């Protein structure tokens, strides 16, 4: 999952004129709650940058490219007419839904060989891991501080 083979495979199989960073932006605009939490705010370029953990200028360039490709459009905020928001076009939404469907098909195919007992045992552990990974930075910060400082010092020494 970390290497993101499913996303790459979906883009390749669908012969889409996108790379993974642009797909990430489309998904960040769509903002599924299982990936980004329950965020009911309108999506601006700064929102995308925050959701993806990237620089706002990079998010802006990616959004501009996607607008030029016809997958994203600018709109006026319904909450504040001075703000510009970004939305998926019908084509952009179709891409997100199709890529996610392919990913779920692949996962479903893989899990189809598992017994119900294996799935019942796996799902709570996966949820536990997902919860930990979402909060790992704040949960372990103090407990590992000494070890991280030692590693940083060793790295600094090795790099000169």
Coordinates of N, CA, C and O in Angstrom, one line a residue, residues 13-87:
X13 N -4.1 1.0 -16.3 CA -5.1 0.2 -16.9 C -6.2 1.1 -17.5 O -6.8 0.7 -18.6
X14 N -6.5 2.2 -16.9 CA -7.5 3.1 -17.4 C -7.0 4.1 -18.5 O -7.7 4.8 -19.1
X15 N -5.6 4.1 -18.7 CA -5.0 4.9 -19.7 C -5.3 6.4 -19.4 O -5.7 7.1 -20.4
X16 N -5.2 6.8 -18.2 CA -5.5 8.2 -17.8 C -4.3 9.1 -17.9 O -3.2 8.7 -17.6
X17 N -4.5 10.3 -18.3 CA -3.4 11.3 -18.5 C -3.1 11.9 -17.1 O -3.1 13.2 -17.0
X18 N -2.9 11.1 -16.1 CA -2.6 11.6 -14.7 C -1.5 10.8 -14.1 O -1.2 9.7 -14.5
X19 N -0.8 11.5 -13.2 CA 0.1 10.7 -12.3 C -0.5 10.7 -10.9 O -1.5 11.2 -10.7
X20 N 0.2 10.0 -10.0 CA -0.3 9.8 -8.7 C -0.5 11.1 -7.9 O -1.5 11.3 -7.2
X21 N 0.4 12.1 -8.0 CA 0.1 13.4 -7.3 C -1.2 14.0 -7.7 O -2.0 14.5 -6.9
X22 N -1.5 14.0 -9.0 CA -2.8 14.6 -9.5 C -4.0 13.8 -9.1 O -5.0 14.3 -8.7
X23 N -3.8 12.4 -9.0 CA -4.9 11.6 -8.5 C -5.1 11.9 -7.0 O -6.3 12.0 -6.6
X24 N -4.0 12.1 -6.3 CA -4.2 12.4 -4.9 C -5.0 13.7 -4.7 O -5.8 13.8 -3.8
X25 N -4.7 14.7 -5.6 CA -5.5 16.0 -5.5 C -7.0 15.7 -5.8 O -7.8 16.3 -5.1
X26 N -7.3 15.0 -6.8 CA -8.7 14.7 -7.1 C -9.3 14.0 -5.9 O -10.5 14.4 -5.5
X27 N -8.7 13.1 -5.3 CA -9.2 12.4 -4.1 C -9.4 13.3 -2.9 O -10.3 13.3 -2.2
X28 N -8.4 14.2 -2.8 CA -8.4 15.2 -1.7 C -9.6 16.2 -1.9 O -10.2 16.6 -0.9
X29 N -9.9 16.5 -3.1 CA -11.1 17.4 -3.4 C -12.3 16.6 -3.1 O -13.3 17.1 -2.4
X30 N -12.4 15.4 -3.5 CA -13.6 14.6 -3.2 C -13.7 14.3 -1.7 O -14.8 14.2 -1.2
X31 N -12.6 14.1 -1.0 CA -12.5 14.1 0.4 C -13.3 13.0 1.1 O -14.2 13.3 1.9
X32 N -13.0 11.7 0.8 CA -13.7 10.6 1.5 C -13.5 10.7 3.0 O -12.3 10.9 3.4
X33 N -14.5 10.6 3.8 CA -14.3 10.7 5.3 C -13.4 9.7 5.9 O -12.8 9.9 6.9
X34 N -13.3 8.5 5.2 CA -12.4 7.4 5.8 C -11.0 7.8 5.6 O -10.1 7.2 6.3
X35 N -10.7 8.8 4.7 CA -9.3 9.2 4.6 C -9.0 10.5 5.2 O -7.9 10.8 5.6
X36 N -10.0 11.4 5.2 CA -9.7 12.8 5.7 C -10.6 13.2 6.8 O -10.6 14.4 7.2
X37 N -11.4 12.3 7.4 CA -12.2 12.6 8.5 C -13.5 13.3 8.0 O -13.7 13.5 6.8
X38 N -14.3 13.7 8.9 CA -15.6 14.3 8.5 C -15.4 15.8 8.4 O -15.6 16.6 9.3
X39 N -15.0 16.2 7.2 CA -14.7 17.6 7.0 C -15.7 18.1 6.0 O -15.7 17.8 4.8
X40 N -16.6 18.9 6.5 CA -17.7 19.5 5.7 C -17.4 20.8 5.1 O -18.3 21.4 4.5
X41 N -16.2 21.3 5.3 CA -15.9 22.6 4.8 C -15.7 22.6 3.3 O -15.4 21.5 2.7
X42 N -15.8 23.7 2.6 CA -15.6 23.8 1.2 C -14.1 23.6 0.9 O -13.2 23.9 1.8
X43 N -13.8 23.1 -0.2 CA -12.4 22.8 -0.6 C -11.7 23.9 -1.3 O -12.1 24.3 -2.4
X44 N -10.7 24.5 -0.7 CA -9.8 25.5 -1.4 C -8.5 24.9 -1.6 O -8.2 23.8 -1.1
X45 N -7.6 25.5 -2.3 CA -6.3 25.0 -2.6 C -5.6 24.8 -1.3 O -4.9 23.8 -1.1
X46 N -5.7 25.7 -0.3 CA -5.1 25.5 1.0 C -5.6 24.3 1.7 O -4.9 23.6 2.4
X47 N -6.9 23.9 1.5 CA -7.5 22.7 2.1 C -6.8 21.5 1.5 O -6.5 20.5 2.2
X48 N -6.6 21.5 0.2 CA -5.9 20.4 -0.4 C -4.5 20.2 0.1 O -4.1 19.1 0.4
X49 N -3.8 21.3 0.2 CA -2.4 21.3 0.7 C -2.4 20.7 2.1 O -1.5 19.8 2.4
X50 N -3.3 21.1 2.9 CA -3.4 20.5 4.3 C -3.7 19.0 4.3 O -3.1 18.2 5.0
X51 N -4.7 18.7 3.5 CA -5.1 17.3 3.5 C -4.0 16.3 3.0 O -3.9 15.2 3.4
X52 N -3.2 16.8 2.0 CA -2.1 16.0 1.5 C -0.8 16.2 2.1 O 0.2 15.5 1.8
X53 N -0.7 17.2 3.0 CA 0.6 17.5 3.6 C 1.6 18.0 2.6 O 2.8 17.7 2.7
X54 N 1.2 18.9 1.7 CA 2.1 19.4 0.7 C 2.1 20.9 0.8 O 1.3 21.5 1.4
X55 N 3.1 21.5 0.1 CA 3.3 22.9 0.1 C 2.1 23.5 -0.7 O 1.7 23.0 -1.7
X56 N 1.5 24.7 -0.2 CA 0.4 25.3 -1.0 C 0.7 25.6 -2.4 O -0.2 25.5 -3.3
X57 N 1.9 26.0 -2.7 CA 2.3 26.4 -4.1 C 2.3 25.1 -5.0 O 1.8 25.2 -6.1
X58 N 2.7 24.0 -4.4 CA 2.6 22.7 -5.2 C 1.2 22.4 -5.4 O 0.8 22.0 -6.5
X59 N 0.3 22.5 -4.4 CA -1.1 22.2 -4.5 C -1.7 23.1 -5.6 O -2.5 22.6 -6.4
X60 N -1.3 24.3 -5.6 CA -1.9 25.3 -6.6 C -1.5 24.9 -8.0 O -2.3 24.9 -8.9
X61 N -0.2 24.5 -8.2 CA 0.2 24.1 -9.5 C -0.6 22.8 -10.0 O -1.0 22.7 -11.1
X62 N -0.7 21.9 -9.1 CA -1.4 20.6 -9.4 C -2.9 20.9 -9.8 O -3.5 20.4 -10.7
X63 N -3.5 21.8 -9.0 CA -4.9 22.2 -9.2 C -5.0 22.9 -10.6 O -5.9 22.6 -11.4
X64 N -4.1 23.8 -10.9 CA -4.1 24.5 -12.2 C -4.0 23.5 -13.3 O -4.7 23.6 -14.3
X65 N -3.1 22.5 -13.2 CA -3.0 21.5 -14.2 C -4.3 20.7 -14.4 O -4.7 20.4 -15.5
X66 N -4.9 20.3 -13.3 CA -6.2 19.6 -13.4 C -7.3 20.4 -13.9 O -8.2 19.9 -14.6
X67 N -7.3 21.7 -13.7 CA -8.3 22.6 -14.3 C -8.1 22.6 -15.8 O -9.0 22.5 -16.6
X68 N -6.8 22.7 -16.2 CA -6.5 22.7 -17.7 C -6.9 21.4 -18.4 O -7.2 21.4 -19.5
X69 N -6.8 20.3 -17.6 CA -7.2 19.0 -18.2 C -8.7 18.8 -18.1 O -9.2 17.8 -18.7
X70 N -9.5 19.7 -17.4 CA -10.9 19.6 -17.4 C -11.4 18.7 -16.3 O -12.6 18.3 -16.3
X71 N -10.6 18.3 -15.3 CA -11.0 17.5 -14.2 C -11.5 18.2 -12.9 O -12.1 17.6 -12.1
X72 N -11.1 19.5 -12.9 CA -11.4 20.3 -11.7 C -11.9 21.7 -12.2 O -11.5 22.1 -13.3
X73 N -12.7 22.3 -11.5 CA -13.2 23.7 -11.8 C -13.2 24.6 -10.6 O -13.2 24.1 -9.5
X74 N -13.0 25.8 -10.8 CA -13.1 26.8 -9.8 C -14.5 27.2 -9.6 O -15.3 27.3 -10.6
X75 N -14.9 27.6 -8.4 CA -16.2 28.0 -8.1 C -16.2 29.1 -7.0 O -15.2 29.2 -6.3
X76 N -17.3 29.8 -6.8 CA -17.3 30.8 -5.7 C -17.9 30.1 -4.5 O -18.8 29.3 -4.6
X77 N -17.3 30.4 -3.4 CA -17.7 29.8 -2.1 C -19.1 30.3 -1.8 O -19.5 31.4 -2.0
X78 N -19.9 29.3 -1.3 CA -21.3 29.6 -0.9 C -21.3 30.2 0.5 O -22.3 30.9 0.9
X79 N -20.2 30.1 1.2 CA -20.1 30.6 2.6 C -19.5 32.0 2.6 O -19.8 32.8 3.5
X80 N -18.6 32.3 1.6 CA -18.0 33.6 1.5 C -17.7 33.9 0.1 O -16.7 33.3 -0.5
X81 N -18.4 34.8 -0.6 CA -18.3 35.0 -2.0 C -16.9 35.6 -2.4 O -16.6 35.6 -3.6
X82 N -16.1 36.0 -1.4 CA -14.7 36.5 -1.7 C -13.8 35.3 -1.9 O -12.7 35.5 -2.5
X83 N -14.1 34.1 -1.5 CA -13.2 32.9 -1.6 C -13.5 32.1 -2.8 O -14.7 32.0 -3.3
X84 N -12.5 31.5 -3.4 CA -12.6 30.6 -4.5 C -12.4 29.2 -4.0 O -11.5 28.9 -3.2
X85 N -13.3 28.3 -4.4 CA -13.2 26.9 -4.0 C -12.9 26.1 -5.3 O -13.1 26.6 -6.4
X86 N -12.5 24.9 -5.1 CA -12.3 24.0 -6.2 C -13.3 22.8 -6.1 O -13.5 22.3 -5.0
X87 N -13.8 22.3 -7.2 CA -14.7 21.2 -7.2 C -14.3 20.3 -8.4 O -13.7 20.7 -9.3

